[in-house]
Coordinates of C-alpha atoms in Angstrom, one line a residue:
M3 CA 62.1 -38.0 -9.6
R4 CA 59.5 -35.2 -10.4
K5 CA 60.2 -35.0 -13.9
N6 CA 60.5 -39.6 -14.2
K7 CA 56.7 -38.9 -12.1
E8 CA 55.4 -37.0 -14.5
E9 CA 56.8 -39.0 -17.8
L10 CA 55.1 -41.6 -16.6
K11 CA 51.7 -39.9 -16.5
Q12 CA 51.6 -40.4 -20.3
Y13 CA 52.2 -43.4 -20.3
Y14 CA 49.2 -44.0 -18.2
F15 CA 46.8 -45.8 -20.5
V16 CA 49.9 -48.0 -21.9
I17 CA 50.8 -49.2 -18.6
K18 CA 46.8 -50.2 -18.2
Q19 CA 47.0 -51.8 -21.8
L20 CA 49.7 -53.8 -20.3
V21 CA 48.3 -54.6 -17.0
D22 CA 44.5 -55.7 -18.9
R23 CA 46.5 -57.9 -21.7
E24 CA 49.0 -59.9 -18.6
I25 CA 45.5 -60.9 -16.8
K26 CA 44.4 -62.0 -19.7
R27 CA 46.8 -63.5 -20.4
K28 CA 47.0 -65.5 -16.8
Y29 CA 43.3 -66.3 -17.0
A30 CA 43.3 -66.9 -21.0
R31 CA 44.0 -70.9 -20.5
S32 CA 41.8 -70.7 -16.6
F33 CA 38.5 -72.8 -16.0
L34 CA 37.6 -70.4 -13.5
G35 CA 39.6 -67.9 -14.4
V36 CA 39.7 -64.9 -11.6
I37 CA 38.1 -67.3 -9.6
W38 CA 41.0 -69.2 -9.2
S39 CA 42.6 -66.5 -7.7
V40 CA 39.8 -66.1 -4.8
L41 CA 39.6 -70.0 -3.9
N42 CA 44.0 -71.1 -4.0
P43 CA 44.6 -69.1 -1.0
L44 CA 41.7 -70.8 0.6
M45 CA 41.9 -73.9 -0.1
T46 CA 45.6 -73.9 0.7
M47 CA 44.5 -72.1 4.1
A48 CA 41.9 -75.1 5.0
V49 CA 44.8 -77.8 4.3
M50 CA 47.3 -75.8 6.0
S51 CA 44.7 -76.0 8.9
M52 CA 44.0 -79.3 9.1
I53 CA 47.2 -80.2 9.1
F54 CA 48.6 -78.3 11.9
S55 CA 45.4 -78.8 13.4
T56 CA 46.6 -82.4 13.8
I57 CA 50.0 -81.5 14.6
F58 CA 48.8 -79.7 17.0
K59 CA 46.6 -80.8 19.6
R60 CA 46.1 -77.0 20.7
S61 CA 45.7 -75.0 18.1
I62 CA 46.1 -71.1 17.8
E63 CA 43.0 -68.8 17.6
N64 CA 42.4 -68.1 14.6
Y65 CA 45.7 -69.9 12.7
P66 CA 43.3 -70.0 9.6
I67 CA 43.9 -66.3 9.6
Y68 CA 46.9 -65.8 10.3
Y69 CA 48.4 -67.8 7.1
L70 CA 45.8 -66.2 4.9
T71 CA 47.2 -62.8 6.2
G72 CA 50.6 -64.0 5.4
T73 CA 49.9 -66.3 2.6
I74 CA 48.2 -63.1 0.5
F75 CA 51.1 -60.6 1.0
W76 CA 53.8 -63.4 0.5
Q77 CA 52.2 -63.7 -3.2
L78 CA 52.3 -60.0 -3.5
F79 CA 55.3 -59.6 -2.7
S80 CA 56.9 -62.6 -4.4
G81 CA 54.6 -62.2 -7.2
A82 CA 55.6 -58.8 -7.7
T83 CA 59.1 -59.1 -7.9
N84 CA 59.6 -62.6 -10.1
S85 CA 57.2 -60.6 -12.6
A86 CA 58.9 -57.6 -12.7
M87 CA 62.4 -58.9 -12.6
T88 CA 61.9 -60.6 -16.3
A89 CA 59.3 -57.9 -17.5
L90 CA 62.1 -56.5 -20.3
V91 CA 62.8 -59.8 -21.2
D92 CA 59.5 -60.9 -21.8
N93 CA 58.4 -57.5 -23.5
R94 CA 61.5 -57.4 -25.8
T95 CA 60.0 -56.8 -28.8
L96 CA 57.9 -55.0 -27.5
L97 CA 60.5 -52.9 -26.3
L98 CA 63.1 -52.7 -29.4
K99 CA 59.6 -51.2 -31.9
V100 CA 58.4 -48.2 -29.1
K101 CA 59.6 -45.8 -27.7
L102 CA 58.6 -46.1 -23.8
P103 CA 60.5 -46.0 -21.0
K104 CA 61.8 -49.3 -19.7
Q105 CA 59.3 -48.7 -15.9
T106 CA 56.2 -49.2 -17.9
F107 CA 57.0 -52.6 -18.6
V108 CA 58.1 -52.8 -14.5
L109 CA 55.4 -50.8 -12.9
A110 CA 52.8 -53.0 -15.1
R111 CA 54.3 -56.7 -13.9
I112 CA 53.8 -54.9 -10.6
Y113 CA 50.4 -53.6 -10.3
T114 CA 49.0 -56.2 -12.0
A115 CA 49.9 -58.5 -8.9
L116 CA 48.2 -55.6 -7.4
T117 CA 45.2 -56.9 -9.2
N118 CA 45.8 -60.0 -8.3
F119 CA 46.3 -59.4 -4.8
G120 CA 42.9 -57.4 -4.4
Y121 CA 41.2 -60.6 -6.5
T122 CA 42.9 -62.1 -3.1
C123 CA 41.2 -60.2 -0.7
I124 CA 37.7 -61.2 -0.7
A125 CA 38.6 -64.1 0.1
Y126 CA 40.1 -62.7 2.9
V127 CA 37.7 -60.1 3.6
L128 CA 35.3 -64.2 3.6
M129 CA 37.0 -64.9 5.8
L130 CA 37.3 -62.0 8.2
V131 CA 33.4 -62.0 8.2
V132 CA 33.6 -66.2 8.3
F133 CA 35.6 -66.3 11.6
Q134 CA 33.3 -63.0 12.7
I135 CA 37.4 -60.8 13.1
K136 CA 36.3 -57.7 13.5
I137 CA 38.3 -55.1 11.7
S138 CA 39.6 -52.3 14.0
N139 CA 40.4 -48.7 13.6
L140 CA 44.5 -49.7 13.7
L141 CA 43.4 -52.3 10.5
R142 CA 41.6 -49.2 9.0
H143 CA 44.4 -47.3 8.9
Q144 CA 46.8 -49.9 7.7
V145 CA 44.5 -49.8 5.0
Q146 CA 44.7 -46.3 4.4
L147 CA 48.4 -46.0 4.3
F148 CA 48.8 -48.8 2.0
R149 CA 46.1 -47.3 0.2
G150 CA 48.0 -44.4 0.0
C151 CA 51.0 -46.6 -0.6
V152 CA 50.2 -47.2 -3.8
Q153 CA 48.9 -44.6 -4.9
G154 CA 52.0 -43.0 -4.6
L155 CA 53.6 -45.5 -6.8

């Protein structure tokens, strides 16, 4: 495990370049670009909140925040998993031409999903401010724990 981690450190530049390539590829033909990662969960949250507020007359307090929290974490999980599963097939030519550990391609896809998650968190923080929800010490601790997990990768 330790040897594997040290080996991947020397490929940090390659992973960073692969992440940059994936981000550019994702937003290359998009008019809004990265802004779409911020607007998409907000618009989905608005539509779902309107639908459920008309169906259920007694609304759940701060339902949009609950929905947005679940949505952004689900998008992180599904995006990282789906893209990591196809990483080796999509990069087959590069993998055959250059001697790189296979993990670099998978890690690059996971870091790309984490980058998109960071963009989506902008929308989340914006909604926390709009709904005037104070971040408790527990949430701060969870953010630090999550940051530690990401840095451990």
